[in-house]
């Protein structure tokens, strides 16, 4: 099913690129059309150099987004998740820890969802919040990772990292942290 979703996306994108190419070249399929079609079809692969440039200007590895009374801690979309050195992995998790504590200072509920989250990493994160002086209740949910979501993840990895990956977890771990008290004295 996942491969069918990816194949459907590619067919849709090639068709859409062809329609845009015909519109740009005046509706005449000539050599100019084929050049425009190839260029438009390859546009998603420019996400990797754009992500590289964005990492130079925005080196932060995590983002905190706010939805009502909740905060979400996300991996920054321009950060790579493969071929990381041990020091880079350590830096990433330090950023997740810092962003989580920062979000817990201003929000009562913080949600962390990542395909990189594991039980051990969640326990380390909870230990860090305790060291930071925050008392939280936590719960890990396993959200089903549907074929369409896996296909989107596969396409994102292809376009942003120029890598083909097909093995994904069946469940997506989501860690929900809720501060026990509103006072955040350390």
PDB file of C-alpha atoms in Angstrom:
ATOM      1  CA  UNK A   1       0.000   0.000   0.000  1.00  0.00           C
ATOM      2  CA  UNK A   2       2.814   2.394   0.914  1.00  0.00           C
ATOM      3  CA  UNK A   3       4.560   1.815  -2.421  1.00  0.00           C
ATOM      4  CA  UNK A   4       1.265   2.382  -4.243  1.00  0.00           C
ATOM      5  CA  UNK A   5       0.922   5.731  -2.444  1.00  0.00           C
ATOM      6  CA  UNK A   6       4.449   6.756  -3.482  1.00  0.00           C
ATOM      7  CA  UNK A   7       3.836   5.618  -7.067  1.00  0.00           C
ATOM      8  CA  UNK A   8       0.533   7.547  -7.138  1.00  0.00           C
ATOM      9  CA  UNK A   9       2.290  10.677  -5.929  1.00  0.00           C
ATOM     10  CA  UNK A  10       4.956  10.401  -8.646  1.00  0.00           C
ATOM     11  CA  UNK A  11       2.345   9.910 -11.364  1.00  0.00           C
ATOM     12  CA  UNK A  12       0.334  12.849 -10.054  1.00  0.00           C
ATOM     13  CA  UNK A  13       3.446  15.048  -9.854  1.00  0.00           C
ATOM     14  CA  UNK A  14       4.588  14.111 -13.371  1.00  0.00           C
ATOM     15  CA  UNK A  15       1.097  14.852 -14.705  1.00  0.00           C
ATOM     16  CA  UNK A  16       0.918  18.162 -12.858  1.00  0.00           C
ATOM     17  CA  UNK A  17       4.415  19.072 -14.090  1.00  0.00           C
ATOM     18  CA  UNK A  18       3.321  18.243 -17.632  1.00  0.00           C
ATOM     19  CA  UNK A  19       0.229  20.451 -17.356  1.00  0.00           C
ATOM     20  CA  UNK A  20       2.302  23.317 -15.932  1.00  0.00           C
ATOM     21  CA  UNK A  21       4.908  22.758 -18.665  1.00  0.00           C
ATOM     22  CA  UNK A  22       2.228  22.963 -21.358  1.00  0.00           C
ATOM     23  CA  UNK A  23       0.858  26.129 -19.765  1.00  0.00           C
ATOM     24  CA  UNK A  24       4.306  27.745 -19.652  1.00  0.00           C
ATOM     25  CA  UNK A  25       5.244  26.808 -23.230  1.00  0.00           C
ATOM     26  CA  UNK A  26       1.916  27.874 -24.688  1.00  0.00           C
ATOM     27  CA  UNK A  27       0.329  24.446 -25.049  1.00  0.00           C
ATOM     28  CA  UNK A  28       2.673  23.199 -27.773  1.00  0.00           C
ATOM     29  CA  UNK A  29       4.580  20.006 -26.919  1.00  0.00           C
ATOM     30  CA  UNK A  30       7.951  20.904 -28.436  1.00  0.00           C
ATOM     31  CA  UNK A  31      11.540  20.583 -27.204  1.00  0.00           C
ATOM     32  CA  UNK A  32      10.999  23.587 -24.900  1.00  0.00           C
ATOM     33  CA  UNK A  33       8.108  21.773 -23.269  1.00  0.00           C
ATOM     34  CA  UNK A  34      10.239  18.714 -22.493  1.00  0.00           C
ATOM     35  CA  UNK A  35      12.945  20.889 -20.945  1.00  0.00           C
ATOM     36  CA  UNK A  36      10.401  22.718 -18.770  1.00  0.00           C
ATOM     37  CA  UNK A  37       8.737  19.421 -17.850  1.00  0.00           C
ATOM     38  CA  UNK A  38      12.028  17.867 -16.704  1.00  0.00           C
ATOM     39  CA  UNK A  39      12.928  20.999 -14.717  1.00  0.00           C
ATOM     40  CA  UNK A  40       9.528  21.158 -13.025  1.00  0.00           C
ATOM     41  CA  UNK A  41       9.578  17.425 -12.289  1.00  0.00           C
ATOM     42  CA  UNK A  42      12.939  17.776 -10.537  1.00  0.00           C
ATOM     43  CA  UNK A  43      11.923  20.709  -8.325  1.00  0.00           C
ATOM     44  CA  UNK A  44      11.225  18.611  -5.192  1.00  0.00           C
ATOM     45  CA  UNK A  45      14.842  17.449  -5.217  1.00  0.00           C
ATOM     46  CA  UNK A  46      15.908  21.047  -4.544  1.00  0.00           C
ATOM     47  CA  UNK A  47      14.649  20.645  -0.975  1.00  0.00           C
ATOM     48  CA  UNK A  48      18.022  19.200   0.069  1.00  0.00           C
ATOM     49  CA  UNK A  49      20.121  22.226  -0.975  1.00  0.00           C
ATOM     50  CA  UNK A  50      17.442  24.530   0.452  1.00  0.00           C
ATOM     51  CA  UNK A  51      17.558  22.635   3.758  1.00  0.00           C
ATOM     52  CA  UNK A  52      21.364  22.910   3.739  1.00  0.00           C
ATOM     53  CA  UNK A  53      21.121  26.687   3.274  1.00  0.00           C
ATOM     54  CA  UNK A  54      18.457  26.971   5.958  1.00  0.00           C
ATOM     55  CA  UNK A  55      20.659  25.055   8.427  1.00  0.00           C
ATOM     56  CA  UNK A  56      23.313  27.748   7.944  1.00  0.00           C
ATOM     57  CA  UNK A  57      20.910  30.532   8.933  1.00  0.00           C
ATOM     58  CA  UNK A  58      18.771  28.627  11.451  1.00  0.00           C
ATOM     59  CA  UNK A  59      20.994  26.119  13.230  1.00  0.00           C
ATOM     60  CA  UNK A  60      18.427  25.257  15.911  1.00  0.00           C
ATOM     61  CA  UNK A  61      17.608  21.559  15.794  1.00  0.00           C
ATOM     62  CA  UNK A  62      14.119  21.696  17.309  1.00  0.00           C
ATOM     63  CA  UNK A  63      11.026  23.854  17.021  1.00  0.00           C
ATOM     64  CA  UNK A  64       8.382  24.654  19.595  1.00  0.00           C
ATOM     65  CA  UNK A  65       4.955  25.273  18.119  1.00  0.00           C
ATOM     66  CA  UNK A  66       1.973  26.363  20.163  1.00  0.00           C
ATOM     67  CA  UNK A  67      -1.574  25.154  19.684  1.00  0.00           C
ATOM     68  CA  UNK A  68      -3.888  26.651  22.276  1.00  0.00           C
ATOM     69  CA  UNK A  69      -2.700  25.662  25.741  1.00  0.00           C
ATOM     70  CA  UNK A  70      -0.356  22.990  24.432  1.00  0.00           C
ATOM     71  CA  UNK A  71       3.156  23.152  23.053  1.00  0.00           C
ATOM     72  CA  UNK A  72       4.603  20.707  20.537  1.00  0.00           C
ATOM     73  CA  UNK A  73       8.327  19.997  20.312  1.00  0.00           C
ATOM     74  CA  UNK A  74       9.334  18.960  16.785  1.00  0.00           C
ATOM     75  CA  UNK A  75      12.536  18.125  14.996  1.00  0.00           C
ATOM     76  CA  UNK A  76      13.311  21.069  12.717  1.00  0.00           C
ATOM     77  CA  UNK A  77      12.386  19.949   9.185  1.00  0.00           C
ATOM     78  CA  UNK A  78      15.657  21.203   7.698  1.00  0.00           C
ATOM     79  CA  UNK A  79      17.769  18.981   9.995  1.00  0.00           C
ATOM     80  CA  UNK A  80      18.952  15.633   8.623  1.00  0.00           C
ATOM     81  CA  UNK A  81      18.199  12.446  10.554  1.00  0.00           C
ATOM     82  CA  UNK A  82      20.698  10.092   8.919  1.00  0.00           C
ATOM     83  CA  UNK A  83      24.463   9.669   8.915  1.00  0.00           C
ATOM     84  CA  UNK A  84      24.768  11.636  12.143  1.00  0.00           C
ATOM     85  CA  UNK A  85      27.957  11.525  14.172  1.00  0.00           C
ATOM     86  CA  UNK A  86      27.606  10.576  17.855  1.00  0.00           C
ATOM     87  CA  UNK A  87      28.305  14.186  18.845  1.00  0.00           C
ATOM     88  CA  UNK A  88      25.536  15.399  16.514  1.00  0.00           C
ATOM     89  CA  UNK A  89      23.061  12.887  17.980  1.00  0.00           C
ATOM     90  CA  UNK A  90      24.020  14.049  21.481  1.00  0.00           C
ATOM     91  CA  UNK A  91      23.554  17.687  20.427  1.00  0.00           C
ATOM     92  CA  UNK A  92      20.143  16.863  18.950  1.00  0.00           C
ATOM     93  CA  UNK A  93      18.885  15.257  22.166  1.00  0.00           C
ATOM     94  CA  UNK A  94      20.319  18.116  24.243  1.00  0.00           C
ATOM     95  CA  UNK A  95      18.255  20.471  22.084  1.00  0.00           C
ATOM     96  CA  UNK A  96      15.148  18.314  22.558  1.00  0.00           C
ATOM     97  CA  UNK A  97      15.714  18.357  26.337  1.00  0.00           C
ATOM     98  CA  UNK A  98      16.244  22.130  26.407  1.00  0.00           C
ATOM     99  CA  UNK A  99      13.234  22.819  24.168  1.00  0.00           C
ATOM    100  CA  UNK A 100      11.030  20.553  26.279  1.00  0.00           C
ATOM    101  CA  UNK A 101      12.017  22.299  29.517  1.00  0.00           C
ATOM    102  CA  UNK A 102      11.568  25.689  27.858  1.00  0.00           C
ATOM    103  CA  UNK A 103       8.097  24.686  26.656  1.00  0.00           C
ATOM    104  CA  UNK A 104       7.152  23.290  30.087  1.00  0.00           C
ATOM    105  CA  UNK A 105       8.008  26.631  31.699  1.00  0.00           C
ATOM    106  CA  UNK A 106       5.263  28.388  29.763  1.00  0.00           C
ATOM    107  CA  UNK A 107       2.804  25.574  28.951  1.00  0.00           C
ATOM    108  CA  UNK A 108       1.200  23.008  31.193  1.00  0.00           C
ATOM    109  CA  UNK A 109       1.087  20.324  28.478  1.00  0.00           C
ATOM    110  CA  UNK A 110       3.929  19.547  26.074  1.00  0.00           C
ATOM    111  CA  UNK A 111       3.700  16.959  23.304  1.00  0.00           C
ATOM    112  CA  UNK A 112       6.745  15.404  21.675  1.00  0.00           C
ATOM    113  CA  UNK A 113       6.151  13.324  18.575  1.00  0.00           C
ATOM    114  CA  UNK A 114       9.030  11.979  16.558  1.00  0.00           C
ATOM    115  CA  UNK A 115       9.896   8.890  14.597  1.00  0.00           C
ATOM    116  CA  UNK A 116      13.208   9.019  16.509  1.00  0.00           C
ATOM    117  CA  UNK A 117      11.565   8.754  19.927  1.00  0.00           C
ATOM    118  CA  UNK A 118      12.077   5.474  21.796  1.00  0.00           C
ATOM    119  CA  UNK A 119      11.270   4.312  25.311  1.00  0.00           C
ATOM    120  CA  UNK A 120      14.861   4.821  26.479  1.00  0.00           C
ATOM    121  CA  UNK A 121      14.998   8.322  25.014  1.00  0.00           C
ATOM    122  CA  UNK A 122      11.678   9.166  26.661  1.00  0.00           C
ATOM    123  CA  UNK A 123      13.042   8.024  30.052  1.00  0.00           C
ATOM    124  CA  UNK A 124      16.165  10.146  29.549  1.00  0.00           C
ATOM    125  CA  UNK A 125      13.980  13.123  28.707  1.00  0.00           C
ATOM    126  CA  UNK A 126      11.917  12.587  31.854  1.00  0.00           C
ATOM    127  CA  UNK A 127      15.108  12.336  33.930  1.00  0.00           C
ATOM    128  CA  UNK A 128      16.296  15.624  32.429  1.00  0.00           C
ATOM    129  CA  UNK A 129      13.045  17.401  33.298  1.00  0.00           C
ATOM    130  CA  UNK A 130      13.385  16.126  36.875  1.00  0.00           C
ATOM    131  CA  UNK A 131      16.988  17.394  37.026  1.00  0.00           C
ATOM    132  CA  UNK A 132      15.742  20.717  35.697  1.00  0.00           C
ATOM    133  CA  UNK A 133      13.340  20.904  38.644  1.00  0.00           C
ATOM    134  CA  UNK A 134      10.084  20.250  36.816  1.00  0.00           C
ATOM    135  CA  UNK A 135       7.609  17.702  38.109  1.00  0.00           C
ATOM    136  CA  UNK A 136       5.672  16.138  35.274  1.00  0.00           C
ATOM    137  CA  UNK A 137       3.322  13.286  34.560  1.00  0.00           C
ATOM    138  CA  UNK A 138       4.001  11.481  31.335  1.00  0.00           C
ATOM    139  CA  UNK A 139       2.321   9.088  29.003  1.00  0.00           C
ATOM    140  CA  UNK A 140       3.498   7.526  25.764  1.00  0.00           C
ATOM    141  CA  UNK A 141       0.912   6.833  23.094  1.00  0.00           C
ATOM    142  CA  UNK A 142       1.516   4.645  20.074  1.00  0.00           C
ATOM    143  CA  UNK A 143      -0.286   6.249  17.141  1.00  0.00           C
ATOM    144  CA  UNK A 144      -0.761   3.999  14.080  1.00  0.00           C
ATOM    145  CA  UNK A 145       1.595   4.996  11.270  1.00  0.00           C
ATOM    146  CA  UNK A 146      -0.728   4.548   8.277  1.00  0.00           C
ATOM    147  CA  UNK A 147       0.552   3.680   4.786  1.00  0.00           C
ATOM    148  CA  UNK A 148      -0.143   7.235   3.573  1.00  0.00           C
ATOM    149  CA  UNK A 149       1.878   8.708   6.451  1.00  0.00           C
ATOM    150  CA  UNK A 150       4.712   6.262   5.782  1.00  0.00           C
ATOM    151  CA  UNK A 151       4.592   7.203   2.090  1.00  0.00           C
ATOM    152  CA  UNK A 152       4.795  10.903   2.955  1.00  0.00           C
ATOM    153  CA  UNK A 153       7.753  10.215   5.257  1.00  0.00           C
ATOM    154  CA  UNK A 154       9.406   8.194   2.501  1.00  0.00           C
ATOM    155  CA  UNK A 155       8.936  11.033   0.004  1.00  0.00           C
ATOM    156  CA  UNK A 156      10.206  13.621   2.466  1.00  0.00           C
ATOM    157  CA  UNK A 157      13.347  11.570   3.097  1.00  0.00           C
ATOM    158  CA  UNK A 158      13.808  11.116  -0.656  1.00  0.00           C
ATOM    159  CA  UNK A 159      13.479  14.820  -1.442  1.00  0.00           C
ATOM    160  CA  UNK A 160      15.278  16.254   1.603  1.00  0.00           C
ATOM    161  CA  UNK A 161      18.046  13.685   2.022  1.00  0.00           C
ATOM    162  CA  UNK A 162      18.214  12.052  -1.433  1.00  0.00           C
ATOM    163  CA  UNK A 163      17.887   8.645   0.170  1.00  0.00           C
ATOM    164  CA  UNK A 164      15.367   5.867  -0.438  1.00  0.00           C
ATOM    165  CA  UNK A 165      14.036   4.315   2.742  1.00  0.00           C
ATOM    166  CA  UNK A 166      11.258   1.770   2.935  1.00  0.00           C
ATOM    167  CA  UNK A 167      11.376   0.316   6.450  1.00  0.00           C
ATOM    168  CA  UNK A 168       9.333   2.278   8.950  1.00  0.00           C
ATOM    169  CA  UNK A 169       7.797   1.478  12.283  1.00  0.00           C
ATOM    170  CA  UNK A 170       4.140   0.524  12.369  1.00  0.00           C
ATOM    171  CA  UNK A 171       3.495   2.894  15.280  1.00  0.00           C
ATOM    172  CA  UNK A 172       4.476   6.521  15.848  1.00  0.00           C
ATOM    173  CA  UNK A 173       5.446   7.228  19.489  1.00  0.00           C
ATOM    174  CA  UNK A 174       3.993  10.380  21.044  1.00  0.00           C
ATOM    175  CA  UNK A 175       5.131  11.504  24.499  1.00  0.00           C
ATOM    176  CA  UNK A 176       2.715  13.739  26.395  1.00  0.00           C
ATOM    177  CA  UNK A 177       4.124  15.627  29.379  1.00  0.00           C
ATOM    178  CA  UNK A 178       1.871  17.461  31.792  1.00  0.00           C
ATOM    179  CA  UNK A 179       3.310  19.667  34.496  1.00  0.00           C
ATOM    180  CA  UNK A 180       1.960  18.691  37.913  1.00  0.00           C
ATOM    181  CA  UNK A 181       2.031  22.154  39.434  1.00  0.00           C
ATOM    182  CA  UNK A 182       1.961  25.617  37.930  1.00  0.00           C
ATOM    183  CA  UNK A 183       4.873  26.906  39.988  1.00  0.00           C
ATOM    184  CA  UNK A 184       8.166  26.156  38.281  1.00  0.00           C
ATOM    185  CA  UNK A 185      10.643  26.975  41.009  1.00  0.00           C
ATOM    186  CA  UNK A 186      13.956  25.258  40.651  1.00  0.00           C
TER     187      UNK A 186
END
